[in-house]
Amino acid sequence: MFCPTHTCRTCLKRLRPLHGTPTAAPARSTPQNRSYANGSGSAPSGSTSSASKSNDWQTVIGLEIHAQLRTGRKLFSKSPISHNAASNTLIDIHDAAFPGTLPVLDKEAVRLSLLTSLALNCTINPRSTFDRKHYFYHDIPASYQITQSYNPLAADGYLTLPPTPSPSTSSSSPSPFSSPASSSTAKRVRIKQLQIEQDTAKSQTVGGDVLVDLNRAGTGLMEIVTEPDMSSAEEAGAFVRRLQGLLRRIGSGDGDMEKGNLRIDANISVHRPNTPFGVRSEIKNLNSVRFLQTAIAYEIQRHIAHYESTSAPLPQETRQVNELTGETYALRTKEEAMDYRYMPDANLPALIYRPGTIEDLRAKLPEMPWVTVERLTGIYHGLEARDVETMIQLDEYQGRGVAYFEEMMRGLDAKKGKKAANWMTHEVLGQLGKAGREWDERVVSAKMLGEVVDKVEGGEMSGTTGKAVVRHLINTPGAAEGSDLDALLDQLGLKPAPAGDLKELCEKAITKCKKEAEMVRKGNEKVAMRLVGEVMKLSQGRADPKKAREIILQILQGV
Amino acid sequence: MWSTARRLTAAALKPRVSTTEPTPYSWINPAEAGPSNYAGRLSGKAIAIKENISYTLGPTSCSSDALQGYRPPFNATCVQSLLENGAHIVGQTKMDEFGMGSLTSHMPEHYTPVHNPSGPASDTGPRSAGGSSGGSAAAVAEGSCWAALGTDTGGSVRLPASYCGVVGLKPSYGMISRHGVVAYADSLDCVGILARDVDTVSSVFSTISHPDERDMTCATATTRQSAAALLAFHFPSLSPSSLKGLRIGLPIETHLPSPNVQLPPSLLEHLLSLGATLHAVSLPNLHLALPAYYVLASAEASSNLARYGGVWFGSEKEKEDSREGESGLERRRRMRTEGFGGEVKKRILAGTHALSADEFNNTYLKALHLRHLLRTDFSRLFRVPHPLDPNTFAPPRGIDLLLHPTATRTAPKLDASQRGDEESEYAQDLLTVPASLAGLPAMSVPAGKGEDGWPVGVSLVGQWGMEHVVLWAGQAVDRWDWKL
């Protein structure tokens, strides 16, 4: 167990480097895009090399993650939570530990934590209890934090990591969502336990004063503890990204590390193969995947440098990362560790569930994002993980993006899956993006887009017309309401030109492009498409290109 | 407002019995009863509350320097219920600091210890009212209020009731909401009621005993209904005038040789005459109760009192700025050193020790185990199954109530030098602590006088949720004429 605070209390005064700075600080990685971007390829460049260049060291990493529960209120009081509120405005008297106040547990926090536990394949403890963890500091008004130490909510789960590419082959970016089944390197990280606990207040030292903001005090957290099953910074990063996706899909957390809604402590040690684990150091409060990976890389180097330069034991320490240099520094050693005097909290009854509760929750579990990727790429030939990830990111909480795609596919041949995805992600999203708007499944209904895709891919409509329909729906407020494709084409004057007109247009095109016409006449059918292009131009995109080609060939070759 | 009221009331109130010192000293802030905002079953009744029960119109300082001048921003649920039923809160009563003590003498130096008003006129030297709800018991005994609320963690209502010759009920754990009651030991704390007779206690109890969503340990409506169903099933015809069929157990372990207090034989005959039967029973683990209690209560106290000494609640002391060059930690240390009295510090240290990593298994967990043994002792005796655990075996020929002296002695002298053995303060809880550890309803009812002419009380202890059995039998004891 460890302290949950951001800033670290009394130990802050003792900040001092205990070791000489290892020579090579890890290089900065390029900033990552969204968390789904790259599962494992973008770790600091120094990280793997330090571990793998000397094959005789193995790294062991375990994570302790604090995820803020997305309930909108505090765990034991009815006070709302918000990031934007002025300091000390969101406080119930219980949050300030007024004498005589008692904790009243938010049941929604329990439901979300149970769902998260089930998604992490944990066993739910049939009877979990709350305990108090004691220490004196400004950020904890009661001088104890309510947590679950002796009987946590859930235990013994796992999360499967995305497959790691072997260094020699991979140029494509592996994704945290892509199928683990296809790769023998897919790895499970065991979850030791998941517990519910209170967050602390925020404290800040300004001049000689410690300023305290109780807005965060009493906010609900899930603490998720892994077994030491990760062996590189890349794996740790991939684990965190996958967990973020899981929390969002469950709706139990937003995984926002920037806001401190997801905070990570990493336990790191190195050892030689077939020897016991080395002494671990704990890096506290890592608030981005990049800092997590930087800190791990730095620690690996530091530990190896220590073992290779001296026979003295490595001190067990709690450390923090300097976000400017990427180096870590010691907060306190094991000898300075506090005795938290854990004690059962008699104000909170044990959590016991009615028969069927857990089964009902399990039945309601949404599909995890990486399972969606695996399933959809399996059904629709040519559909890539990247496509599905784009759909997932449209709405990570409700999965409306994926639902839209699946609704669209209900009226379509599965072979058109890739094309349909392109229409959705390139045309609809692209045009919305140009208009500076967020995705909304109502702008172009799934049914409408499905019909467009069907007609265009079946050659009944030109791509240009299809795009025009999409553009119209996006740019005309209310256009989507109640309209069907046929009426819309009429309204826009985009109905395919009648056959008579088409012949006229084809002849015009032949007259206009004499050189190409001559080539076709001589048997070069490829060039016919240039004439078709001209027909499309003349018809302002309304002509049916397939038919135009037929007519042109008929005129020129008499086929 | 309070200082005027205090002078007025202090002048107006005469102690029932004058001893060598002027009294009363029961009150922090006796107030004159004003008109009530509510009509109700307690309309116009003057009720005192112990100084650790939150009340917005008065300081709630728990008789501690650490909380001097603290005004809660809310009323305790039980206080709110009293007010809404028309009661007048006529002031707050002194206590042992944070409820820790059995004499109402562990208080800041500027407090005068509470004097017991119930002794013979001839007695010399003030005697203790018992603790920790001594102020409430004395206020009832001296006649300055109709009833009073106290809190009972290990006997803090029953012991003062016994010493002061009044009725004191500690209900089942969870019957009265603890919301607003400043915590001493959460797993043991109960709001209790003190009054001159059982009928008054019963009336106040039925007003403040109800579910409360602000206290998760407060019995829900469903739980109360199942207790009521068990009551109706097992005691279809019980009333204060007929105890026919009531099986009363006399625990042999509580029968201590003279000069310890004995059950009056004429009381037993009275109960038999009303139709009750008496049975010798055994609580083999009774002797483990006191050590278990002091470990658990101290451990919980060390946790609950950890919040004091910071910067949070706005007592006069807390408003002081840090001294020059003093760190936050040093300030906190000073506030706690100066804010707590000796007895509180002793228990915080003992509790901190019990919870420390090296001691936890051997001290705290062992005490929890002893508590479990004692609960098992009780559950083996009662004919009615525990409503919270209805599947446990309840012996068909078990008993309905336990009867034993509340205390081993009458009120001790306040002056420690006249008392001798300091250790005996802890031993005073010997007979009250078992019901606290088991969470059972227990009521002390006056049962005549000891050889020194000071009151003695007997305790009735029932199954969890069987307050009505305790109250009915208590009313029968009330009607016994001890002088016969």
PDB file of C-alpha atoms in Angstrom, chain B residues 324-453:
ATOM      1  CA  GLU B 324       6.626  32.178  14.350  1.00  0.00           C
ATOM      2  CA  GLY B 325       8.784  29.486  12.837  1.00  0.00           C
ATOM      3  CA  GLU B 326       6.300  26.736  13.626  1.00  0.00           C
ATOM      4  CA  SER B 327       5.694  24.117  10.957  1.00  0.00           C
ATOM      5  CA  GLY B 328       2.266  22.673  10.255  1.00  0.00           C
ATOM      6  CA  LEU B 329       3.252  19.470  11.978  1.00  0.00           C
ATOM      7  CA  GLU B 330       4.587  21.320  15.022  1.00  0.00           C
ATOM      8  CA  ARG B 331       1.420  23.369  15.251  1.00  0.00           C
ATOM      9  CA  ARG B 332      -0.692  20.267  15.094  1.00  0.00           C
ATOM     10  CA  ARG B 333       1.426  18.672  17.817  1.00  0.00           C
ATOM     11  CA  ARG B 334       0.987  21.720  20.048  1.00  0.00           C
ATOM     12  CA  MET B 335      -2.766  21.883  19.473  1.00  0.00           C
ATOM     13  CA  ARG B 336      -3.151  18.241  20.394  1.00  0.00           C
ATOM     14  CA  THR B 337      -0.816  18.424  23.358  1.00  0.00           C
ATOM     15  CA  GLU B 338      -2.649  21.418  24.790  1.00  0.00           C
ATOM     16  CA  GLY B 339      -6.122  20.574  23.531  1.00  0.00           C
ATOM     17  CA  PHE B 340      -6.566  17.104  25.000  1.00  0.00           C
ATOM     18  CA  GLY B 341      -6.661  16.182  28.660  1.00  0.00           C
ATOM     19  CA  GLY B 342      -4.659  13.395  30.262  1.00  0.00           C
ATOM     20  CA  GLU B 343      -7.255  10.638  30.003  1.00  0.00           C
ATOM     21  CA  VAL B 344      -7.891  11.334  26.306  1.00  0.00           C
ATOM     22  CA  LYS B 345      -4.174  11.358  25.541  1.00  0.00           C
ATOM     23  CA  LYS B 346      -3.732   8.110  27.422  1.00  0.00           C
ATOM     24  CA  ARG B 347      -6.400   6.389  25.341  1.00  0.00           C
ATOM     25  CA  ILE B 348      -5.180   7.865  22.047  1.00  0.00           C
ATOM     26  CA  LEU B 349      -1.717   6.523  22.774  1.00  0.00           C
ATOM     27  CA  ALA B 350      -3.066   3.126  23.797  1.00  0.00           C
ATOM     28  CA  GLY B 351      -5.232   2.970  20.701  1.00  0.00           C
ATOM     29  CA  THR B 352      -2.431   4.075  18.397  1.00  0.00           C
ATOM     30  CA  HIS B 353      -0.263   1.370  19.887  1.00  0.00           C
ATOM     31  CA  ALA B 354      -2.972  -1.274  19.394  1.00  0.00           C
ATOM     32  CA  LEU B 355      -3.255  -0.358  15.700  1.00  0.00           C
ATOM     33  CA  SER B 356       0.445  -0.149  14.952  1.00  0.00           C
ATOM     34  CA  ALA B 357       1.760  -2.698  12.484  1.00  0.00           C
ATOM     35  CA  ASP B 358       3.622  -4.663  15.140  1.00  0.00           C
ATOM     36  CA  GLU B 359       0.722  -4.825  17.583  1.00  0.00           C
ATOM     37  CA  PHE B 360      -2.339  -5.094  15.368  1.00  0.00           C
ATOM     38  CA  ASN B 361      -2.585  -8.879  15.214  1.00  0.00           C
ATOM     39  CA  ASN B 362      -1.750  -9.467  18.816  1.00  0.00           C
ATOM     40  CA  THR B 363      -3.838  -6.668  20.300  1.00  0.00           C
ATOM     41  CA  TYR B 364      -6.575  -5.271  18.082  1.00  0.00           C
ATOM     42  CA  LEU B 365      -7.469  -8.519  16.330  1.00  0.00           C
ATOM     43  CA  LYS B 366      -7.427 -10.426  19.612  1.00  0.00           C
ATOM     44  CA  ALA B 367      -9.795  -7.900  21.115  1.00  0.00           C
ATOM     45  CA  LEU B 368     -12.094  -8.333  18.113  1.00  0.00           C
ATOM     46  CA  HIS B 369     -11.995 -12.069  18.698  1.00  0.00           C
ATOM     47  CA  LEU B 370     -12.880 -11.643  22.356  1.00  0.00           C
ATOM     48  CA  ARG B 371     -15.764  -9.448  21.314  1.00  0.00           C
ATOM     49  CA  HIS B 372     -16.947 -12.228  19.034  1.00  0.00           C
ATOM     50  CA  LEU B 373     -16.713 -14.770  21.883  1.00  0.00           C
ATOM     51  CA  LEU B 374     -18.786 -12.544  24.103  1.00  0.00           C
ATOM     52  CA  ARG B 375     -21.435 -12.032  21.428  1.00  0.00           C
ATOM     53  CA  THR B 376     -21.628 -15.795  21.073  1.00  0.00           C
ATOM     54  CA  ASP B 377     -22.131 -16.099  24.839  1.00  0.00           C
ATOM     55  CA  PHE B 378     -25.126 -13.787  24.588  1.00  0.00           C
ATOM     56  CA  SER B 379     -26.621 -15.376  21.479  1.00  0.00           C
ATOM     57  CA  ARG B 380     -26.584 -18.784  23.185  1.00  0.00           C
ATOM     58  CA  LEU B 381     -28.769 -17.425  25.967  1.00  0.00           C
ATOM     59  CA  PHE B 382     -31.636 -15.654  24.211  1.00  0.00           C
ATOM     60  CA  ARG B 383     -34.860 -17.376  23.226  1.00  0.00           C
ATOM     61  CA  VAL B 384     -35.492 -14.781  20.489  1.00  0.00           C
ATOM     62  CA  PRO B 385     -33.102 -15.008  17.544  1.00  0.00           C
ATOM     63  CA  HIS B 386     -31.044 -11.954  16.646  1.00  0.00           C
ATOM     64  CA  PRO B 387     -33.119  -9.986  14.095  1.00  0.00           C
ATOM     65  CA  LEU B 388     -29.969  -9.081  12.154  1.00  0.00           C
ATOM     66  CA  ASP B 389     -28.875 -12.696  12.053  1.00  0.00           C
ATOM     67  CA  PRO B 390     -32.129 -14.681  12.125  1.00  0.00           C
ATOM     68  CA  ASN B 391     -30.555 -17.962  11.035  1.00  0.00           C
ATOM     69  CA  THR B 392     -28.478 -18.484  14.155  1.00  0.00           C
ATOM     70  CA  PHE B 393     -29.725 -21.025  16.622  1.00  0.00           C
ATOM     71  CA  ALA B 394     -31.814 -19.622  19.468  1.00  0.00           C
ATOM     72  CA  PRO B 395     -32.522 -22.047  22.308  1.00  0.00           C
ATOM     73  CA  PRO B 396     -36.301 -22.545  22.750  1.00  0.00           C
ATOM     74  CA  ARG B 397     -35.811 -22.659  26.507  1.00  0.00           C
ATOM     75  CA  GLY B 398     -33.512 -19.679  26.521  1.00  0.00           C
ATOM     76  CA  ILE B 399     -34.109 -16.472  28.396  1.00  0.00           C
ATOM     77  CA  ASP B 400     -35.622 -13.119  27.382  1.00  0.00           C
ATOM     78  CA  LEU B 401     -33.757 -10.753  29.641  1.00  0.00           C
ATOM     79  CA  LEU B 402     -30.672 -10.617  31.759  1.00  0.00           C
ATOM     80  CA  LEU B 403     -30.792  -8.947  35.141  1.00  0.00           C
ATOM     81  CA  HIS B 404     -27.744  -7.858  37.116  1.00  0.00           C
ATOM     82  CA  PRO B 405     -26.492  -4.896  39.138  1.00  0.00           C
ATOM     83  CA  THR B 406     -25.488  -1.983  36.891  1.00  0.00           C
ATOM     84  CA  ALA B 407     -22.374  -1.200  38.910  1.00  0.00           C
ATOM     85  CA  THR B 408     -20.361  -2.998  41.495  1.00  0.00           C
ATOM     86  CA  ARG B 409     -20.698  -0.089  43.885  1.00  0.00           C
ATOM     87  CA  THR B 410     -22.424   3.199  44.671  1.00  0.00           C
ATOM     88  CA  ALA B 411     -21.070   6.570  43.497  1.00  0.00           C
ATOM     89  CA  PRO B 412     -17.391   7.064  44.382  1.00  0.00           C
ATOM     90  CA  LYS B 413     -16.061  10.218  45.930  1.00  0.00           C
ATOM     91  CA  LEU B 414     -14.971  12.882  43.459  1.00  0.00           C
ATOM     92  CA  ASP B 415     -11.781  13.613  45.335  1.00  0.00           C
ATOM     93  CA  ALA B 416      -9.315  11.011  44.146  1.00  0.00           C
ATOM     94  CA  SER B 417      -7.333  11.146  47.394  1.00  0.00           C
ATOM     95  CA  GLN B 418     -10.396   9.970  49.297  1.00  0.00           C
ATOM     96  CA  ARG B 419     -10.919   7.209  46.778  1.00  0.00           C
ATOM     97  CA  GLY B 420      -7.584   5.480  46.817  1.00  0.00           C
ATOM     98  CA  ASP B 421      -7.171   3.089  43.931  1.00  0.00           C
ATOM     99  CA  GLU B 422      -7.093   4.912  40.605  1.00  0.00           C
ATOM    100  CA  GLU B 423      -7.396   1.674  38.661  1.00  0.00           C
ATOM    101  CA  SER B 424     -10.922   1.114  39.837  1.00  0.00           C
ATOM    102  CA  GLU B 425     -12.271   3.804  37.496  1.00  0.00           C
ATOM    103  CA  TYR B 426     -11.851   1.397  34.597  1.00  0.00           C
ATOM    104  CA  ALA B 427     -13.316  -1.489  36.597  1.00  0.00           C
ATOM    105  CA  GLN B 428     -16.515   0.488  37.153  1.00  0.00           C
ATOM    106  CA  ASP B 429     -17.514  -0.444  33.593  1.00  0.00           C
ATOM    107  CA  LEU B 430     -17.177  -4.167  34.299  1.00  0.00           C
ATOM    108  CA  LEU B 431     -20.900  -4.914  34.177  1.00  0.00           C
ATOM    109  CA  THR B 432     -21.942  -2.366  31.549  1.00  0.00           C
ATOM    110  CA  VAL B 433     -19.342  -3.085  28.875  1.00  0.00           C
ATOM    111  CA  PRO B 434     -20.627  -6.568  27.831  1.00  0.00           C
ATOM    112  CA  ALA B 435     -23.940  -5.229  26.453  1.00  0.00           C
ATOM    113  CA  SER B 436     -22.011  -2.491  24.614  1.00  0.00           C
ATOM    114  CA  LEU B 437     -19.705  -4.984  22.934  1.00  0.00           C
ATOM    115  CA  ALA B 438     -22.685  -7.116  21.932  1.00  0.00           C
ATOM    116  CA  GLY B 439     -24.740  -4.109  20.800  1.00  0.00           C
ATOM    117  CA  LEU B 440     -27.671  -5.135  23.020  1.00  0.00           C
ATOM    118  CA  PRO B 441     -30.295  -2.880  24.600  1.00  0.00           C
ATOM    119  CA  ALA B 442     -29.603  -2.326  28.294  1.00  0.00           C
ATOM    120  CA  MET B 443     -31.312  -0.146  30.820  1.00  0.00           C
ATOM    121  CA  SER B 444     -30.355   0.770  34.359  1.00  0.00           C
ATOM    122  CA  VAL B 445     -33.324   1.247  36.676  1.00  0.00           C
ATOM    123  CA  PRO B 446     -33.017   2.532  40.270  1.00  0.00           C
ATOM    124  CA  ALA B 447     -33.214  -0.302  42.791  1.00  0.00           C
ATOM    125  CA  GLY B 448     -33.025   1.266  46.184  1.00  0.00           C
ATOM    126  CA  LYS B 449     -30.025   2.448  48.146  1.00  0.00           C
ATOM    127  CA  GLY B 450     -26.766   0.929  49.151  1.00  0.00           C
ATOM    128  CA  GLU B 451     -25.579   0.666  52.732  1.00  0.00           C
ATOM    129  CA  ASP B 452     -24.073   4.156  52.449  1.00  0.00           C
ATOM    130  CA  GLY B 453     -27.457   5.591  51.503  1.00  0.00           C
TER     131      GLY B 453
END
